[in-house]
Amino acid sequence: EEPLNLYFYCSRKAATNYRQVLEYADRILGILREYERASGGNIRLSVIDPEPFSEEEDRAVEQGIQGAPLPSGDSLYFGLVGTNATVDKEAIPFFSLDEDKQRTLEYDLSKLLWTLAHPDKKKVGILTAIALEGGGGNPMFGQQGAPRWQFLDQIGAFFEVEVLPGSTEELEDDIDILLVVHPRGFTDATLYLIDQWALAGKPLLVFVDPLCEVDAGQSDDP
């Protein structure tokens, strides 16, 4: 709804002998220009080739772009900075040439734009019988606890997340979305709470697995 500014920093002159960088830069630029065309003027793209000891180089460093040293003594700047109409800023300091990172390029660019366009994160409340946040080990006896589930961090990139106990009887007013994962052993009050949330037409996602491997031996418990 408000204009976003994108600043694509690419040291093309310094990267003249690095064909892989230039080809990847053209791919990135192609996607950014598609976004710019589709935005109806709400995305403003600037392409910058920062010369050594220039104001553009100083601005790139100031905005969080990382320079990779080259054998020639120059620095290769190859990153993206986005800003919104307020004071929010998101950056990709350096586009990695790693194949795995290249495969997620469109996702990474979309995430940067989405985050800038939605500075106020909605809150997700998670009701679950599983220890999603990990823990449970005893360091004194060399026991490592269960790791934190990765999807919590993935959701946390877009939403504020709060994991709630299965005995919860009241939800805070600031929760926008309710996520129910493996609702085993919930109290009647909690089940009623979920029921009322659904009847009110509020956003609800429920994941139920009768053969839950991380909750072995408990599948017969309704």
XYZ file of C-alpha atoms in Angstrom:
222
model
C 0.000 0.000 0.000
C 2.997 2.307 0.432
C 6.086 2.727 -1.764
C 9.103 0.510 -1.144
C 12.611 1.409 -2.248
C 15.047 -1.271 -3.388
C 18.769 -0.601 -3.830
C 20.588 -3.340 -5.711
C 24.347 -3.007 -5.272
C 26.501 -4.836 -7.805
C 30.142 -4.022 -8.575
C 29.935 -4.925 -12.262
C 33.245 -3.350 -13.195
C 35.064 -5.164 -10.409
C 33.337 -8.430 -11.385
C 34.247 -8.248 -15.079
C 36.300 -11.450 -14.883
C 33.769 -13.321 -12.744
C 31.142 -14.556 -15.176
C 29.209 -16.489 -12.515
C 28.661 -13.307 -10.517
C 27.477 -11.359 -13.562
C 25.084 -14.119 -14.659
C 23.620 -14.358 -11.175
C 23.331 -10.571 -10.996
C 21.337 -10.555 -14.246
C 19.009 -13.216 -12.822
C 18.469 -11.214 -9.618
C 17.891 -8.024 -11.579
C 15.373 -9.776 -13.827
C 13.269 -10.840 -10.831
C 13.490 -7.397 -9.215
C 12.375 -5.710 -12.436
C 9.391 -8.078 -12.636
C 8.401 -7.030 -9.129
C 8.855 -3.393 -10.083
C 6.622 -3.733 -13.153
C 3.919 -5.619 -11.230
C 3.811 -3.160 -8.322
C 2.061 -0.329 -10.170
C 4.736 2.124 -9.114
C 4.922 1.049 -5.461
C 8.347 -0.560 -5.847
C 11.165 1.765 -6.860
C 14.326 -0.019 -7.932
C 17.766 1.607 -8.047
C 20.744 -0.283 -9.511
C 24.070 0.936 -8.161
C 27.632 0.061 -9.189
C 29.691 1.428 -6.293
C 33.071 2.696 -7.459
C 36.009 2.420 -5.041
C 36.249 5.385 -2.621
C 32.947 6.815 -3.883
C 29.877 8.067 -2.061
C 28.002 5.024 -3.389
C 30.551 2.702 -1.743
C 30.233 4.562 1.553
C 26.446 4.343 1.350
C 26.582 0.617 0.587
C 28.698 -0.050 3.670
C 26.501 2.231 5.760
C 23.398 0.296 4.699
C 24.924 -3.044 5.666
C 26.195 -4.344 2.327
C 29.300 -6.500 2.742
C 32.244 -6.119 0.364
C 34.149 -9.243 -0.681
C 37.874 -8.591 -1.259
C 39.180 -9.480 -4.722
C 42.775 -10.332 -5.721
C 42.912 -7.002 -7.557
C 42.531 -5.187 -4.261
C 39.002 -4.008 -5.069
C 35.915 -4.955 -3.112
C 32.974 -6.731 -4.703
C 29.621 -5.440 -3.480
C 26.729 -7.731 -4.325
C 23.691 -7.206 -2.123
C 20.262 -5.660 -1.743
C 18.757 -3.118 0.632
C 15.049 -2.373 0.925
C 13.331 0.424 2.825
C 9.691 1.321 3.399
C 7.928 4.615 3.961
C 8.799 4.651 7.658
C 12.204 3.735 9.086
C 12.235 -0.023 8.503
C 15.106 -1.541 6.558
C 15.803 -5.071 5.352
C 19.008 -6.200 3.677
C 20.674 -9.118 1.976
C 24.306 -8.157 2.719
C 25.781 -10.420 0.024
C 24.197 -12.800 -2.470
C 25.912 -16.132 -1.913
C 26.859 -18.125 -5.008
C 26.152 -21.350 -3.132
C 23.763 -23.497 -5.192
C 21.398 -24.076 -2.267
C 21.067 -20.322 -1.679
C 20.554 -19.687 -5.375
C 17.634 -22.113 -5.343
C 15.885 -20.029 -2.662
C 16.532 -16.690 -4.376
C 12.919 -15.884 -5.241
C 11.810 -16.833 -1.723
C 14.489 -14.615 -0.150
C 13.540 -11.638 -2.316
C 9.827 -12.170 -1.640
C 10.471 -12.437 2.085
C 12.381 -9.143 2.092
C 9.549 -7.366 0.267
C 6.810 -8.946 2.390
C 8.575 -7.982 5.621
C 8.901 -4.375 4.488
C 5.260 -4.246 3.387
C 4.049 -5.705 6.719
C 6.116 -4.016 9.456
C 3.528 -4.857 12.121
C 3.705 -8.626 12.598
C 0.549 -10.554 13.415
C 0.743 -12.854 16.426
C 0.382 -16.647 16.190
C -0.604 -18.579 19.294
C 0.334 -22.277 19.218
C -1.546 -24.780 21.385
C 0.266 -28.119 21.465
C 1.001 -31.255 23.478
C 4.469 -31.520 21.926
C 7.598 -29.854 23.294
C 8.112 -27.713 20.199
C 10.570 -25.451 21.995
C 12.834 -28.404 22.841
C 14.602 -28.951 26.124
C 14.087 -31.730 28.638
C 17.692 -32.917 28.963
C 19.935 -32.832 32.015
C 23.359 -31.258 31.325
C 24.655 -32.550 34.684
C 24.388 -36.121 33.392
C 25.435 -35.293 29.843
C 21.878 -35.552 28.539
C 21.060 -33.298 25.634
C 17.529 -31.999 25.435
C 15.345 -32.219 22.358
C 16.129 -29.515 19.775
C 13.786 -26.630 19.107
C 11.586 -27.308 16.104
C 12.832 -25.414 13.072
C 9.404 -24.360 11.862
C 9.070 -22.064 14.892
C 11.971 -19.994 13.583
C 10.552 -20.095 10.053
C 7.188 -18.800 11.246
C 8.984 -16.301 13.459
C 10.455 -14.651 10.375
C 6.963 -13.445 9.469
C 4.924 -13.536 12.680
C 5.283 -13.059 16.414
C 4.997 -16.563 17.917
C 3.862 -17.694 21.367
C 3.714 -21.387 22.336
C 0.876 -22.007 24.792
C 0.342 -24.953 27.200
C -2.443 -27.460 26.608
C -4.124 -26.273 29.789
C -4.683 -22.751 28.478
C -8.148 -21.473 29.362
C -7.958 -17.948 27.980
C -6.288 -16.342 24.964
C -4.801 -12.883 25.010
C -6.524 -10.287 22.841
C -3.380 -9.718 20.779
C -3.417 -13.241 19.247
C -4.489 -13.059 15.592
C -4.071 -16.682 14.458
C -4.449 -19.904 16.420
C -2.363 -22.933 15.493
C -3.277 -26.246 17.150
C -0.674 -29.010 16.861
C -1.382 -32.554 18.123
C -4.121 -31.694 20.636
C -3.654 -34.648 22.992
C -4.649 -34.416 26.637
C -6.111 -30.924 26.394
C -8.422 -29.910 29.215
C -12.128 -29.471 28.544
C -11.676 -25.755 29.065
C -8.983 -25.622 26.377
C -11.099 -27.627 23.923
C -14.014 -25.287 24.557
C -11.688 -22.343 23.949
C -10.703 -23.758 20.540
C -14.363 -24.446 19.737
C -15.373 -20.868 20.498
C -12.457 -19.501 18.486
C -13.567 -21.504 15.451
C -17.246 -20.552 15.854
C -16.203 -16.900 15.889
C -14.709 -17.394 12.421
C -11.174 -16.523 13.504
C -8.128 -17.942 11.653
C -7.462 -21.493 12.854
C -5.115 -24.239 11.657
C -5.285 -27.698 13.245
C -2.738 -30.489 12.732
C -3.714 -33.947 13.996
C -1.619 -37.106 13.552
C -2.999 -40.379 15.010
C 0.433 -41.988 14.553
C 2.598 -39.181 15.854
C 6.181 -40.481 15.951
C 7.398 -37.756 18.326
C 4.681 -38.695 20.798
C 5.210 -42.451 20.753
C 2.919 -44.574 22.907
C 0.355 -41.852 23.365
C -1.743 -42.273 20.212
C -4.555 -44.105 22.069
C -5.095 -41.148 24.366
C -8.073 -39.202 22.889
